[in-house]
Short mmCIF file of C-alpha atoms in Angstrom, two decimals:
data_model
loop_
_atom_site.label_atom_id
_atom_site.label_comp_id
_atom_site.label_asym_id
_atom_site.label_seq_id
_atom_site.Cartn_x
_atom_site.Cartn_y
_atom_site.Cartn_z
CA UNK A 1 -32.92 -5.74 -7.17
CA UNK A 2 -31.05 -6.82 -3.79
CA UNK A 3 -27.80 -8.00 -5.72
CA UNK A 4 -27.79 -4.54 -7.58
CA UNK A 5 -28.10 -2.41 -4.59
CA UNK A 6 -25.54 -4.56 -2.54
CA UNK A 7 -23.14 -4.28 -5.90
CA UNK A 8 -23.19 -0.02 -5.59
CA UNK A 9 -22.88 0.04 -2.54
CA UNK A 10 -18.82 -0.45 -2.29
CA UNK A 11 -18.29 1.81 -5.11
CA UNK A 12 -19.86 4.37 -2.72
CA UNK A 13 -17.44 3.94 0.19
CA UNK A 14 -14.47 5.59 -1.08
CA UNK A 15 -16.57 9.19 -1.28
CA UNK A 16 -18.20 8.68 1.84
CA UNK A 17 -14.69 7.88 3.46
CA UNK A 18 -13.53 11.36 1.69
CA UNK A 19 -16.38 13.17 3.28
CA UNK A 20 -16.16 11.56 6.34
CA UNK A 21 -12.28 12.83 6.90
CA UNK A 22 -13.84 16.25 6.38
CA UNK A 23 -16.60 15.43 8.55
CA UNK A 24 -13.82 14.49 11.60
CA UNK A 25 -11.26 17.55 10.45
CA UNK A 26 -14.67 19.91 11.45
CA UNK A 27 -15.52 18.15 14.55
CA UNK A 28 -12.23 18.18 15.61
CA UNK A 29 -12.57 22.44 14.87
CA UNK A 30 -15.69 22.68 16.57
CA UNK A 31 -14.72 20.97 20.00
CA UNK A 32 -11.47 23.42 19.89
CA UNK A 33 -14.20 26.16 19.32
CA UNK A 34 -16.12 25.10 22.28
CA UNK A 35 -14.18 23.58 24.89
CA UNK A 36 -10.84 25.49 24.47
CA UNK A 37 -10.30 24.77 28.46
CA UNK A 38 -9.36 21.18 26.83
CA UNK A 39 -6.28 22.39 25.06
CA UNK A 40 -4.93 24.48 27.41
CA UNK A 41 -0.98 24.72 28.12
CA UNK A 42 0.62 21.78 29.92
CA UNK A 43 2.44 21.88 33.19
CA UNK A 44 5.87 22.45 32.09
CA UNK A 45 7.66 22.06 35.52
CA UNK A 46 8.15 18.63 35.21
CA UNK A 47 7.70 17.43 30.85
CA UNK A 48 10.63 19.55 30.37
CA UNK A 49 12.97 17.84 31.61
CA UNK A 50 11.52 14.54 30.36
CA UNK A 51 11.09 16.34 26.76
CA UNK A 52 15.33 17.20 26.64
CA UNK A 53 16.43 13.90 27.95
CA UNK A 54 14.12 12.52 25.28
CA UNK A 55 15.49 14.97 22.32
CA UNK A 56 19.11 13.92 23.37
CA UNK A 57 18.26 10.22 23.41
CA UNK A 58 16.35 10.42 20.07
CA UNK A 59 19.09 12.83 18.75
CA UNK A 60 22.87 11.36 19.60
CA UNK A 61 23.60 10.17 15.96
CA UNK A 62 25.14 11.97 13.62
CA UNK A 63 22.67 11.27 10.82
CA UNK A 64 19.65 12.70 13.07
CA UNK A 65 22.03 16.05 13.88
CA UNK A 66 22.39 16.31 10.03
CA UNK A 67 18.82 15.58 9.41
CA UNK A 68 17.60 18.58 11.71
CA UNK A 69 20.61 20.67 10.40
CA UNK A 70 19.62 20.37 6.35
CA UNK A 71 15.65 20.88 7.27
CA UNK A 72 15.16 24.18 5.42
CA UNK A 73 12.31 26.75 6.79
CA UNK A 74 10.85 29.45 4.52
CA UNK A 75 12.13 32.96 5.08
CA UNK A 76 10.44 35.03 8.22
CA UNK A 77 10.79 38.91 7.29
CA UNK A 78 6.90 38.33 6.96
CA UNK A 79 4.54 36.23 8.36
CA UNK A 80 0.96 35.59 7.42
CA UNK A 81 -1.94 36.50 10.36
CA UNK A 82 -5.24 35.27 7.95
CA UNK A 83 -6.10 33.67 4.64
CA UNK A 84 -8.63 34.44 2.39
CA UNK A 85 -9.44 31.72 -0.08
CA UNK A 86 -11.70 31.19 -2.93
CA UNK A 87 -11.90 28.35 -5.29
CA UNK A 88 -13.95 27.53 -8.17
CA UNK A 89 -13.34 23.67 -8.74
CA UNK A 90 -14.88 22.31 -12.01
CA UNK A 91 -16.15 18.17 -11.63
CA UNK A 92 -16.41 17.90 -15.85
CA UNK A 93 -12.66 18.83 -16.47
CA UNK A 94 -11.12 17.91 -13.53
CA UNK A 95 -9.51 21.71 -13.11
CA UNK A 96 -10.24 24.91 -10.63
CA UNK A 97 -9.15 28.49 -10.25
CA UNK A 98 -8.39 30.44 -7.50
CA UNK A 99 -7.41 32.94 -5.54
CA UNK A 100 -5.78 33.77 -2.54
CA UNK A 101 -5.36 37.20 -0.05
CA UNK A 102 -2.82 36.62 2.43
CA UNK A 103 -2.83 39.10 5.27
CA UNK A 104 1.10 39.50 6.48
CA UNK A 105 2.76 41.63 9.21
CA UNK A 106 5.94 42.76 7.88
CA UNK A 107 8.64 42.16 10.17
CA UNK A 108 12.11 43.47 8.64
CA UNK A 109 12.45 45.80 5.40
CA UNK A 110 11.78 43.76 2.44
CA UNK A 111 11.12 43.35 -1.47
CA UNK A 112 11.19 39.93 -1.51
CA UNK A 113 8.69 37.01 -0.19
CA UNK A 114 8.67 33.19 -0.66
CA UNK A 115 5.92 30.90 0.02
CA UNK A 116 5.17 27.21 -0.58
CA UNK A 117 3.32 26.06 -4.27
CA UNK A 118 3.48 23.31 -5.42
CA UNK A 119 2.03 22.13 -9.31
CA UNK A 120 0.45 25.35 -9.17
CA UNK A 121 -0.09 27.74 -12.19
CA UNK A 122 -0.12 31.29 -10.65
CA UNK A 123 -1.31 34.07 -12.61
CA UNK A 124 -1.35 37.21 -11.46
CA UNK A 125 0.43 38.75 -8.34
CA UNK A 126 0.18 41.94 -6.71
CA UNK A 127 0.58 43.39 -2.75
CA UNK A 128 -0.96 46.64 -0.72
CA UNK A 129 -0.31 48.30 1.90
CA UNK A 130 -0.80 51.84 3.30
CA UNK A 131 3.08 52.28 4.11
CA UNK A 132 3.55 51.91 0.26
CA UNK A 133 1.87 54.73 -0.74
CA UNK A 134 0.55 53.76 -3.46
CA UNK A 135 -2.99 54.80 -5.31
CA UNK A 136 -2.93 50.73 -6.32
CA UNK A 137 -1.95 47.39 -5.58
CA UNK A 138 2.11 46.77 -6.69
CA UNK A 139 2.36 44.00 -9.23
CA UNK A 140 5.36 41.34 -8.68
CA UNK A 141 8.47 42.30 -10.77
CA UNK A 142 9.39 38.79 -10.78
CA UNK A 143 7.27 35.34 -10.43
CA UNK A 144 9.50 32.16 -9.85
CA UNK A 145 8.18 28.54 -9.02
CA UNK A 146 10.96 26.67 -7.68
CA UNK A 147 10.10 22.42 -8.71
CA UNK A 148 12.53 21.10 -6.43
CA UNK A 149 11.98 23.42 -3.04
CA UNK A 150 8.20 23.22 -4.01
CA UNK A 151 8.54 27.34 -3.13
CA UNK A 152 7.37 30.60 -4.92
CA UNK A 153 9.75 33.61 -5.06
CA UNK A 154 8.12 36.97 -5.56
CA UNK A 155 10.15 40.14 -5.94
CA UNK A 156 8.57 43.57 -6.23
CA UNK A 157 10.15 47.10 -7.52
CA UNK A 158 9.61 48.49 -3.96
CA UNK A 159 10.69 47.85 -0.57
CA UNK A 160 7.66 47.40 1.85
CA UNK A 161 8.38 48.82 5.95
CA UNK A 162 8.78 46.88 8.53
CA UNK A 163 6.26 46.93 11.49
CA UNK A 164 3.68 47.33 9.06
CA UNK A 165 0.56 45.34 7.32
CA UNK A 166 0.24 44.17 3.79
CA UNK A 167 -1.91 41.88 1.70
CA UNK A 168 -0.40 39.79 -0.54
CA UNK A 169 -3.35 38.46 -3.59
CA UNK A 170 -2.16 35.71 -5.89
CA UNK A 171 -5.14 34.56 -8.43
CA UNK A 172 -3.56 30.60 -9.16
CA UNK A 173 -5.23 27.48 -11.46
CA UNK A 174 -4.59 23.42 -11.45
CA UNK A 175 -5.93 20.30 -11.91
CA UNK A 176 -7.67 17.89 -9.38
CA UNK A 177 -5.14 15.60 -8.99
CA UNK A 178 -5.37 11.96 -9.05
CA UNK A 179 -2.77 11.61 -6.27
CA UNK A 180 -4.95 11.63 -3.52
CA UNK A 181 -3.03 14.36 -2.20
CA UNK A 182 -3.52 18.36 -2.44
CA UNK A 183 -7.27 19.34 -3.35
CA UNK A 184 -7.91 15.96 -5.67
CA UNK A 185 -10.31 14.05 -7.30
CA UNK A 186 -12.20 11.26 -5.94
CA UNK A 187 -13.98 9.12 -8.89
CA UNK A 188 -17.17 6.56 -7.49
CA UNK A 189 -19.98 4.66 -9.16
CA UNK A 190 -23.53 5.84 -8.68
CA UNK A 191 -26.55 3.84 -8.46
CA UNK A 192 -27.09 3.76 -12.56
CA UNK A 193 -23.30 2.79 -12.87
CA UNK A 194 -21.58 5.97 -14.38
CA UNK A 195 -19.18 7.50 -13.23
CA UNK A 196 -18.77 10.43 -10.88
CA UNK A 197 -16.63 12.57 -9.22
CA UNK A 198 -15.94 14.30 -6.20
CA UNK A 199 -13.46 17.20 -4.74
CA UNK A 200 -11.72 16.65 -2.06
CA UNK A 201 -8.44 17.05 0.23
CA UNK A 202 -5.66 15.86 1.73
CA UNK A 203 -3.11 18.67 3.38
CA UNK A 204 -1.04 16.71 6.26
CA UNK A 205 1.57 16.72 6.73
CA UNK A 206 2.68 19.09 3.09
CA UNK A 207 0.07 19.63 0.71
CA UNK A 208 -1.82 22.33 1.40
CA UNK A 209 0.60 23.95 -0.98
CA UNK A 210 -0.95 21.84 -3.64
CA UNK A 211 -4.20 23.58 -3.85
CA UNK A 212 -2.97 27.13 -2.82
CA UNK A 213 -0.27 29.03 -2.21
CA UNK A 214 0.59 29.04 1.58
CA UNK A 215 3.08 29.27 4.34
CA UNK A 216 2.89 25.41 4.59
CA UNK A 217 4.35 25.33 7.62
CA UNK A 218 3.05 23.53 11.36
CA UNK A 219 3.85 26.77 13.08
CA UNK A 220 2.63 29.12 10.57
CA UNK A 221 -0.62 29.71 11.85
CA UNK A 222 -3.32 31.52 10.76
CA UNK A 223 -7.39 32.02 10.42
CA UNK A 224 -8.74 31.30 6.97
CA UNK A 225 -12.00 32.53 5.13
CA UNK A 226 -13.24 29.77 3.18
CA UNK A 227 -15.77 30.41 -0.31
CA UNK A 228 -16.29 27.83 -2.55
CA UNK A 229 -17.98 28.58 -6.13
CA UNK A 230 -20.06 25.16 -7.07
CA UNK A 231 -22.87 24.36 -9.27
CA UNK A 232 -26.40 24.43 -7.49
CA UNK A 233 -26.83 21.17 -6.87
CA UNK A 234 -23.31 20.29 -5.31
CA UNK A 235 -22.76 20.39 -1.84
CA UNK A 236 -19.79 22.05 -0.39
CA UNK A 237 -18.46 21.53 3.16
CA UNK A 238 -15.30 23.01 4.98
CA UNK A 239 -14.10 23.11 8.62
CA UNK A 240 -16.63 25.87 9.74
CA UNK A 241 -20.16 25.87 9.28
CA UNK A 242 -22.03 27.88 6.33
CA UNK A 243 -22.09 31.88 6.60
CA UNK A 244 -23.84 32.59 3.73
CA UNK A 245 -24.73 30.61 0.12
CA UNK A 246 -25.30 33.12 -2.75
CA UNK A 247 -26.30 32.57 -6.02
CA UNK A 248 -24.31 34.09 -8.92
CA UNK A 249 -25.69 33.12 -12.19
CA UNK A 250 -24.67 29.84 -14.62
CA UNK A 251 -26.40 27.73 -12.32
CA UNK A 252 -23.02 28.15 -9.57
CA UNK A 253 -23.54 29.41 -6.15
CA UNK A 254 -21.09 30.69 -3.86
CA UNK A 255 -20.96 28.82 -0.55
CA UNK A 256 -19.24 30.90 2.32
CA UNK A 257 -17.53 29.60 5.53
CA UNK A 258 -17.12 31.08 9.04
CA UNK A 259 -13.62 32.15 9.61
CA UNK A 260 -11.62 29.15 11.66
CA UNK A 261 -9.43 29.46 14.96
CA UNK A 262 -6.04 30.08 14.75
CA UNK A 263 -4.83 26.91 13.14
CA UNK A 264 -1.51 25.38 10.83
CA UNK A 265 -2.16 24.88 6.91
CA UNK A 266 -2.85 21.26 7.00
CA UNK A 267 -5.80 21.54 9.32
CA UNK A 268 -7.83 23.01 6.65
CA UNK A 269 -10.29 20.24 4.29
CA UNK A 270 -13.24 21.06 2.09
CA UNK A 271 -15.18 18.93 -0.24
CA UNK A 272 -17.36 19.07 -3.37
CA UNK A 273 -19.74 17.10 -4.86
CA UNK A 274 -23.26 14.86 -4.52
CA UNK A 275 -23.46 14.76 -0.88
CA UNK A 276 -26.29 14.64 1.68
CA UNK A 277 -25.19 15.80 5.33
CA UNK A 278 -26.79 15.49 8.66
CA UNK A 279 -26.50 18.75 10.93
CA UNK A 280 -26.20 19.34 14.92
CA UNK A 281 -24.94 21.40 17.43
CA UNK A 282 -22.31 21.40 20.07
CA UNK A 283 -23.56 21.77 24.19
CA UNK A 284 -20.45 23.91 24.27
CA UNK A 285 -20.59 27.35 22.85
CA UNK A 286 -18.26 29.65 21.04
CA UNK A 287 -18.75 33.92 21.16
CA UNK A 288 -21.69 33.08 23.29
CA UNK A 289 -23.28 30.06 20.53
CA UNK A 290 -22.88 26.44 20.06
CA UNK A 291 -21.43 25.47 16.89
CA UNK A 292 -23.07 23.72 13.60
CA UNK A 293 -21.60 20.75 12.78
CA UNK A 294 -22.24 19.05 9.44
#
C-alpha cells in the first residue's frame, strides 16, 4: 500500500502546482487590498534621472530604436473601465463558452473598436449606450479576427459620442488548450489511476486574450467580475474570494467572485476542478474587512 500511495503522489503535483499559482496570484490581490500604503508612488526626485540615463544606455542601438518603433498598441478612441466575465468550462470535452460585458468610456467619435482574441470563436456581438438612442443593444455590422495581430475588429452601422459610456457584450467559445497557456487544461492521475483533468490559466505576459476577449494590454487596466458555471462537485477559485454560489439546475452551480482592484489583464487566474482549499484572513482590512484568502 506504501509503494502505491508514494507512486500517485507525483502525478498529483502538476495540479497542485496549477492551483498553487492561483493560490499566489490571490494573495498577491489580497495584500494590495489590504496594505495599499505598500504600493504607494515612489519618490521621483531622484529615480528619474537614474530611469533616462538607464533608457538611453539600454536604448543606443539601432535595432532596440526599431524594436520600440514597430511595437504596435491597440487603438484608444475607447478604453475599457470594468469587465464582466462568465465562463462555463466543460472537463469531459475539453471546451467552454462565454461571455464577456466590457464597460468603455468613449473617448473620440467612433464606429469602430478593436480588441485582442486570440483562437477564439466569437458569436454574437452587440453594444449600448444611452447616447445611441436606441430601444436595444446595436449588433456589429462586421466581425473580423485578425490570426496574425491576434486582434478583433468590430464595426457597427452607427457612430457612438464621445465623452460618453457604452457596454460592449461579446458571447465567445474554445477549447482548453493543451498549451499551457490561455485558460488550459491540466491532465493528472488520481489515486485509482484514471485520468483527470483540471482548468486552469496562464495570462502573463499575452494570453489573457486566449480565454476572452480583452484589451490585453499592461496599462489597460480595469476591475473584473468573475462567475464561473461548474458542476457541483468542482471547486472554482479566482483572485477574489466567493460572493455568492448558486445553484442552477443539471447538477452546475454558479460560483461568483468579488470584483478585483484596478488591475492589467494578465493579473487575472481562476481554476476548475477536484480541489480541496484551506481558508484565512488577512490582519489588514479592505472597505473596513479583512480579506478571505483561499
Amino acid at each position: 500500500m506504501a509503494t502505491r500511495h508514494n507512486a500517485a503522489q507525483p502525478t498529483l503535483l502538476k495540479a497542485n502546482i496549477h492551483a498553487f499559482s492561483v493560490l499566489v496570484v490571490s494573495l498577491i490581490v489580497a495584500l494590495f487590498l489590504a496594505y495599499p500604503a505598500f504600493y504607494s508612488a515612489p519618490d521621483t526626485s531622484t529615480s528619474t534621472r537614474t530611469s533616462t540615463s538607464t533608457t538611453a544606455a539600454m536604448c543606443t542601438s539601432a535595432a532596440c530604436n526599431s524594436a520600440v518603433e514597430e511595437r504596435e498598441l491597440l487603438p484608444t478612441n475607447v478604453t475599457p473601465t470594468h469587465y464582466d466575465l462568465f465562463l462555463a468550462p466543460d472537463l469531459d470535452s475539453l471546451t467552454y463558452s462565454g461571455r464577456v460585458s466590457i464597460k468603455l468610456r468613449i473617448n473620440e467619435p467612433t464606429d469602430k473598436i478593436v480588441l485582442h482574441a486570440n483562437e477564439l470563436e466569437v458569436k454574437d456581438v452587440h453594444i449600448a449606450s444611452a447616447a445611441l438612442g436606441l430601444d436595444a443593444p446595436l449588433k456589429a455590422s462586421a466581425v473580423t479576427l485578425e490570426k496574425d495581430d491576434e486582434t478583433l475588429h468590430l464595426s457597427f452601422a452607427q457612430q457612438i459620442p464621445s465623452d460618453t459610456e457604452a457596454t460592449l457584450t461579446i458571447s465567445f467559445g474554445s477549447v482548453l488548450n493543451g498549451l499551457m497557456v490561455g485558460f488550459y487544461r491540466s491532465a493528472y492521475t488520481d489515486a485509482q489511476g484514471g485520468t483527470k483533468y483540471m482548468a486552469t490559466t496562464q495570462f502573463e505576459p499575452t494570453d489573457a486574450r486566449r480565454a476572452f476577449p480583452c484589451w490585453d494590454e499592461p496599462m489597460q487596466k480595469a476591475t473584473f467580475d468573475i462567475t464561473l458555471r461548474v458542476k457541483e462537485e468542482l471547486v472554482a477559485l479566482s483572485n477574489m474570494d466567493v460572493a455568492k454560489t448558486e445553484s442552477v439546475g443539471d447538477g452546475l452551480k454558479e460560483v461568483s467572485f468579488n470584483t478585483t482592484p484596478i488591475m492589467s489583464t494578465y493579473l487575472l487566474a481562476f481554476v476548475v476542478g477536484e480541489l480541496e482549499y484551506i481558508e484565512a484572513e488577512t490582519s489588514g482590512k479592505y472597505n473596513g474587512r479583512p480579506i478571505p484568502c483561499r
